[in-house]
Short mmCIF file of C-alpha atoms in Angstrom, two decimals:
data_model
loop_
_atom_site.label_atom_id
_atom_site.label_comp_id
_atom_site.label_asym_id
_atom_site.label_seq_id
_atom_site.Cartn_x
_atom_site.Cartn_y
_atom_site.Cartn_z
CA UNK A 601 110.98 60.38 87.49
CA UNK A 602 107.70 62.14 88.31
CA UNK A 603 105.91 64.36 85.82
CA UNK A 604 106.70 67.60 87.64
CA UNK A 605 110.43 66.92 87.62
CA UNK A 606 110.28 65.97 83.94
CA UNK A 607 108.45 69.25 83.32
CA UNK A 608 111.22 71.19 85.08
CA UNK A 609 113.89 69.51 82.95
CA UNK A 610 111.87 70.40 79.84
CA UNK A 611 111.51 74.05 80.91
CA UNK A 612 115.24 74.27 81.69
CA UNK A 613 116.16 72.75 78.32
CA UNK A 614 113.83 75.18 76.54
CA UNK A 615 115.38 78.07 78.48
CA UNK A 616 118.88 77.07 77.36
CA UNK A 617 117.73 76.83 73.74
CA UNK A 618 116.06 80.24 73.87
CA UNK A 619 119.08 81.85 75.54
CA UNK A 620 121.35 80.32 72.88
CA UNK A 621 119.66 82.41 70.20
CA UNK A 622 120.78 85.74 71.74
CA UNK A 623 124.18 85.87 70.00
CA UNK A 624 122.60 84.93 66.68
CA UNK A 625 119.87 87.57 66.86
CA UNK A 626 122.45 90.18 67.85
CA UNK A 627 124.63 89.29 64.86
CA UNK A 628 121.66 89.71 62.50
CA UNK A 629 120.82 93.13 64.00
CA UNK A 630 124.45 94.22 63.75
CA UNK A 631 124.53 93.03 60.16
CA UNK A 632 121.54 95.25 59.41
CA UNK A 633 123.48 98.30 60.60
CA UNK A 634 122.16 98.73 64.13
CA UNK A 635 124.89 99.63 66.62
CA UNK A 636 125.64 97.36 69.58
CA UNK A 637 124.63 100.09 72.03
CA UNK A 638 121.28 100.58 70.29
CA UNK A 639 120.68 96.82 70.36
CA UNK A 640 121.44 96.70 74.10
CA UNK A 641 119.20 99.70 74.77
CA UNK A 642 116.39 98.22 72.69
CA UNK A 643 116.64 94.82 74.34
CA UNK A 644 116.48 96.18 77.91
CA UNK A 645 114.09 99.00 77.03
CA UNK A 646 111.49 96.70 75.49
CA UNK A 647 111.90 94.18 78.32
CA UNK A 648 111.27 96.95 80.87
CA UNK A 649 108.22 98.20 78.95
CA UNK A 650 106.75 94.69 78.82
CA UNK A 651 107.39 94.17 82.53
CA UNK A 652 106.02 97.53 83.70
CA UNK A 653 102.24 96.84 83.51
CA UNK A 654 102.79 93.38 85.03
CA UNK A 655 104.91 94.79 87.86
CA UNK A 656 102.48 97.62 88.57
CA UNK A 657 99.48 95.30 88.64
CA UNK A 658 101.04 92.63 90.84
CA UNK A 659 103.74 94.37 92.87
CA UNK A 660 102.69 98.03 92.99
CA UNK A 661 102.41 98.10 96.78
CA UNK A 662 105.85 96.56 97.19
CA UNK A 663 107.38 98.96 94.66
CA UNK A 664 105.83 102.00 96.37
CA UNK A 665 107.22 100.86 99.73
CA UNK A 666 110.77 100.37 98.49
CA UNK A 667 113.33 101.87 100.85
CA UNK A 668 115.67 104.48 99.39
CA UNK A 669 118.60 102.15 100.10
CA UNK A 670 117.00 99.35 98.06
CA UNK A 671 116.21 101.71 95.18
CA UNK A 672 119.84 102.84 95.10
CA UNK A 673 121.08 99.25 95.21
CA UNK A 674 118.67 98.33 92.40
CA UNK A 675 119.88 101.24 90.30
CA UNK A 676 123.47 100.18 90.96
CA UNK A 677 122.68 96.65 89.79
CA UNK A 678 121.06 98.19 86.71
CA UNK A 679 124.24 100.12 85.91
CA UNK A 680 126.28 96.92 86.08
CA UNK A 681 123.72 95.12 83.92
CA UNK A 682 123.83 97.94 81.35
CA UNK A 683 127.64 97.71 81.21
CA UNK A 684 127.37 93.93 80.86
CA UNK A 685 125.12 94.09 77.81
CA UNK A 686 126.95 97.01 76.20
CA UNK A 687 130.33 95.25 76.42
CA UNK A 688 129.19 91.72 75.60
CA UNK A 689 127.02 92.71 72.63
CA UNK A 690 129.91 94.86 71.33
CA UNK A 691 132.23 91.85 71.60
CA UNK A 692 130.23 90.06 68.91
CA UNK A 693 131.37 92.69 66.41
CA UNK A 694 134.99 91.64 66.80
CA UNK A 695 135.26 87.98 67.80
CA UNK A 696 133.54 84.68 67.11
CA UNK A 697 130.23 83.69 68.66
CA UNK A 698 131.90 80.67 70.25
CA UNK A 699 134.63 82.69 72.01
CA UNK A 700 132.30 85.50 73.06
CA UNK A 701 129.60 83.18 74.44
CA UNK A 702 132.14 81.04 76.29
CA UNK A 703 134.07 83.94 77.85
CA UNK A 704 130.97 85.85 78.97
CA UNK A 705 129.83 82.67 80.76
CA UNK A 706 132.73 82.95 83.23
CA UNK A 707 130.79 85.27 85.55
CA UNK A 708 130.23 82.60 88.27
CA UNK A 709 133.98 82.50 88.81
CA UNK A 710 134.27 86.27 89.11
CA UNK A 711 131.40 86.17 91.62
CA UNK A 712 133.33 83.56 93.59
CA UNK A 713 136.53 85.60 93.60
CA UNK A 714 134.70 88.79 94.55
CA UNK A 715 132.92 86.94 97.36
CA UNK A 716 136.30 85.84 98.68
CA UNK A 717 137.99 89.24 98.53
CA UNK A 718 135.00 91.42 99.47
CA UNK A 719 133.01 89.21 101.84
CA UNK A 720 135.75 86.83 103.06
CA UNK A 721 133.78 83.77 101.99
CA UNK A 722 136.03 80.74 101.97
CA UNK A 723 136.57 79.16 98.55
CA UNK A 724 136.32 75.39 98.35
CA UNK A 725 139.39 73.74 96.86
CA UNK A 726 137.37 72.49 93.91
CA UNK A 727 136.40 76.10 93.19
CA UNK A 728 140.10 76.93 92.93
CA UNK A 729 140.55 74.02 90.50
CA UNK A 730 137.65 75.38 88.45
CA UNK A 731 139.19 78.86 88.41
CA UNK A 732 142.53 77.45 87.29
CA UNK A 733 140.92 75.46 84.46
CA UNK A 734 138.95 78.49 83.35
CA UNK A 735 142.03 80.72 83.28
CA UNK A 736 143.93 78.14 81.23
CA UNK A 737 140.96 77.84 78.87
CA UNK A 738 140.81 81.62 78.49
CA UNK A 739 144.52 81.77 77.64
CA UNK A 740 144.17 78.95 75.10
CA UNK A 741 141.20 80.69 73.44
CA UNK A 742 143.20 83.94 73.25
CA UNK A 743 146.19 82.17 71.68
CA UNK A 744 143.94 80.47 69.14
CA UNK A 745 142.07 83.69 68.30
CA UNK A 746 145.33 85.62 67.85
CA UNK A 747 145.77 83.77 64.53
CA UNK A 748 142.11 84.15 63.50
CA UNK A 749 141.85 86.17 60.29
CA UNK A 750 138.08 85.75 59.83
CA UNK A 751 137.18 88.12 62.69
CA UNK A 752 138.02 91.83 62.73
CA UNK A 753 139.70 92.07 66.16
CA UNK A 754 139.47 88.90 68.28
CA UNK A 755 141.62 90.27 71.13
CA UNK A 756 139.35 93.29 71.56
CA UNK A 757 136.24 91.12 71.26
CA UNK A 758 137.47 88.61 73.84
CA UNK A 759 138.40 91.43 76.22
CA UNK A 760 134.93 92.95 75.87
CA UNK A 761 133.35 89.54 76.54
CA UNK A 762 135.40 89.21 79.74
CA UNK A 763 134.37 92.72 80.77
CA UNK A 764 130.80 91.59 80.18
CA UNK A 765 131.35 88.65 82.53
CA UNK A 766 132.93 90.83 85.24
CA UNK A 767 130.19 93.47 85.11
CA UNK A 768 127.55 90.73 85.21
CA UNK A 769 129.22 89.57 88.42
CA UNK A 770 128.71 93.02 89.95
CA UNK A 771 125.03 92.82 89.00
CA UNK A 772 124.72 89.37 90.59
CA UNK A 773 126.52 90.33 93.80
CA UNK A 774 124.22 93.29 94.37
CA UNK A 775 121.20 91.24 93.39
CA UNK A 776 122.08 88.48 95.84
CA UNK A 777 121.65 90.96 98.68
CA UNK A 778 118.65 92.77 97.24
CA UNK A 779 116.69 89.62 96.36
CA UNK A 780 116.55 88.69 100.05
CA UNK A 781 114.13 91.59 100.54
CA UNK A 782 112.35 91.92 97.18
CA UNK A 783 110.15 89.63 95.11
CA UNK A 784 111.48 88.48 91.74
CA UNK A 785 109.06 90.68 89.79
CA UNK A 786 109.80 93.87 91.75
CA UNK A 787 113.51 93.20 91.59
CA UNK A 788 113.82 92.55 87.85
CA UNK A 789 111.52 95.49 87.06
CA UNK A 790 113.70 97.86 89.08
CA UNK A 791 116.97 96.53 87.66
CA UNK A 792 115.84 96.19 84.03
CA UNK A 793 114.29 99.66 84.05
CA UNK A 794 117.45 101.20 85.55
CA UNK A 795 119.63 99.41 82.98
CA UNK A 796 117.35 100.51 80.14
CA UNK A 797 117.52 104.17 81.20
CA UNK A 798 121.33 104.03 81.38
CA UNK A 799 121.61 102.42 77.95
CA UNK A 800 119.10 104.70 76.22
CA UNK A 801 120.75 107.86 77.60
CA UNK A 802 124.19 106.47 76.72
CA UNK A 803 123.10 105.69 73.16
CA UNK A 804 121.55 109.15 72.67
CA UNK A 805 124.60 110.98 74.04
CA UNK A 806 126.93 108.95 71.81
CA UNK A 807 124.82 109.70 68.75
CA UNK A 808 123.51 106.19 68.07
CA UNK A 809 120.30 105.98 66.09
CA UNK A 810 117.17 103.99 66.91
CA UNK A 811 115.09 104.73 63.82
CA UNK A 812 115.36 104.24 60.08
CA UNK A 813 115.92 100.48 60.04
CA UNK A 814 113.95 97.83 58.19
CA UNK A 815 110.92 96.48 60.12
CA UNK A 816 112.53 93.06 60.58
CA UNK A 817 115.36 94.64 62.60
CA UNK A 818 112.87 95.82 65.22
CA UNK A 819 111.35 92.34 65.29
CA UNK A 820 114.84 90.97 66.01
CA UNK A 821 115.29 93.36 68.95
CA UNK A 822 111.80 92.51 70.21
CA UNK A 823 112.75 88.84 69.92
CA UNK A 824 115.81 89.52 72.09
CA UNK A 825 113.66 91.18 74.75
CA UNK A 826 110.90 88.55 74.81
CA UNK A 827 113.08 85.49 74.16
CA UNK A 828 116.50 85.41 75.86
CA UNK A 829 115.82 88.33 78.22
CA UNK A 830 112.39 87.42 79.59
CA UNK A 831 111.52 83.82 78.66
CA UNK A 832 115.05 82.40 78.88
CA UNK A 833 115.95 83.77 82.30
CA UNK A 834 112.43 83.20 83.61
CA UNK A 835 112.81 79.53 82.67
CA UNK A 836 116.05 79.32 84.67
CA UNK A 837 114.40 80.87 87.73
CA UNK A 838 111.37 78.59 87.36
CA UNK A 839 113.56 75.49 87.17
CA UNK A 840 115.16 76.47 90.49
CA UNK A 841 111.83 75.75 92.18
CA UNK A 842 112.52 72.02 91.98
CA UNK A 843 116.09 71.54 90.72
CA UNK A 844 119.31 72.37 92.54
CA UNK A 845 121.10 75.63 91.80
CA UNK A 846 124.18 73.58 90.92
CA UNK A 847 122.32 71.56 88.29
CA UNK A 848 120.76 74.68 86.77
CA UNK A 849 124.12 76.52 86.74
CA UNK A 850 125.81 73.61 84.93
CA UNK A 851 122.89 73.25 82.50
CA UNK A 852 123.18 76.93 81.57
CA UNK A 853 126.65 76.11 80.23
CA UNK A 854 124.81 74.59 77.29
CA UNK A 855 124.09 78.14 76.12
CA UNK A 856 127.54 78.84 74.56
CA UNK A 857 127.48 75.36 73.01
CA UNK A 858 124.08 76.02 71.46
CA UNK A 859 125.19 79.45 70.26
CA UNK A 860 128.30 77.95 68.63
CA UNK A 861 126.25 75.30 66.82
CA UNK A 862 123.78 77.90 65.55
CA UNK A 863 126.66 80.13 64.40
CA UNK A 864 128.12 77.20 62.45
CA UNK A 865 124.78 76.38 60.81
CA UNK A 866 123.75 79.95 60.00
CA UNK A 867 127.06 81.78 59.51
CA UNK A 868 129.39 78.86 58.67
CA UNK A 869 131.50 80.02 61.62
CA UNK A 870 133.86 77.16 62.36
CA UNK A 871 135.76 76.51 65.59
CA UNK A 872 139.51 75.89 65.37
CA UNK A 873 140.90 72.86 67.22
CA UNK A 874 142.89 74.93 69.71
CA UNK A 875 139.89 77.20 70.26
CA UNK A 876 137.71 74.14 70.90
CA UNK A 877 140.23 72.85 73.47
CA UNK A 878 140.16 76.22 75.23
CA UNK A 879 136.35 76.33 75.28
CA UNK A 880 136.17 72.80 76.70
CA UNK A 881 138.68 73.71 79.43
CA UNK A 882 136.81 76.92 80.22
CA UNK A 883 133.38 75.28 80.44
CA UNK A 884 134.81 72.39 82.46
CA UNK A 885 136.27 74.90 84.90
CA UNK A 886 132.92 76.65 85.32
CA UNK A 887 131.17 73.28 85.81
CA UNK A 888 133.71 72.22 88.47
CA UNK A 889 133.28 75.52 90.30
CA UNK A 890 129.49 75.21 90.12
CA UNK A 891 129.59 71.70 91.58
CA UNK A 892 131.80 73.08 94.37
CA UNK A 893 128.91 75.42 95.19
CA UNK A 894 126.87 72.55 96.55
CA UNK A 895 129.82 71.28 98.57
CA UNK A 896 130.32 74.74 100.08
CA UNK A 897 126.63 75.01 100.89
CA UNK A 898 126.66 71.63 102.64
CA UNK A 899 129.54 72.86 104.79
CA UNK A 900 127.62 75.93 105.88
CA UNK A 901 128.73 78.41 103.25
CA UNK A 902 126.01 80.64 101.74
CA UNK A 903 125.08 79.83 98.17
CA UNK A 904 126.06 82.20 95.39
CA UNK A 905 124.00 83.07 92.35
CA UNK A 906 124.91 81.48 89.08
CA UNK A 907 125.29 82.96 85.62
CA UNK A 908 123.33 85.85 84.27
#
């Protein structure tokens, strides 16, 4: 193994670790009294503010030349991304970190199904096996959580996590088209800024507050913006420069595992046996579907983007 490839594995591993902290940081902010919508708005808002000077200094000409159609598509992707974060972050109020992180990771399968129904892309048979395993895993998790008395409303939380996965799929489907014409920096600036505007306006209209919290709460939200939002996803994109999309997509499945371990260590949040079985089935299904991606690509099918 050459040094560059080893470096890519290290970056990818670090990205998974950083992304795994998102659920934990969100739980701490929620525990301090900040609403889920305010957390989502703060996370995307700060990320957009950090990106703006970088985008304007390096991609200002490209941004100024954006076609109206691309701007509208970018804003549409931002709306889906805003809905993704609002629903997923809210899910952590009602269900366990393990269930929420696992269910929101199902977005590659929703992308696959949408590609089939909307774009008539043929699904490989192994993708169908992955979808079946994921659906069974989701059902098992729901059955297990229905008897969970430690969380306030697991059914609502799990539903919100699935909505987060579906809306993330809309963001990815639009982004797949838009990224063919835009650089990474211009694209994420446009989408993150659009999502931030939606979330901030939404939070203000719904009467959520942004001020009056302890200083450490703002550090947590800043950590979400710099860590999972910018460094984590940047690491995934960087790893794609030398590792296959399939390998990166499967590696990202370590995120819900890392989140669950951190939740056990920090919150003593245990995983029931039936819930564990469901999570294993769900993650196995996503892994099988991700591996099918490479088989589809080798047969001439266009590659799809992986998880958010």
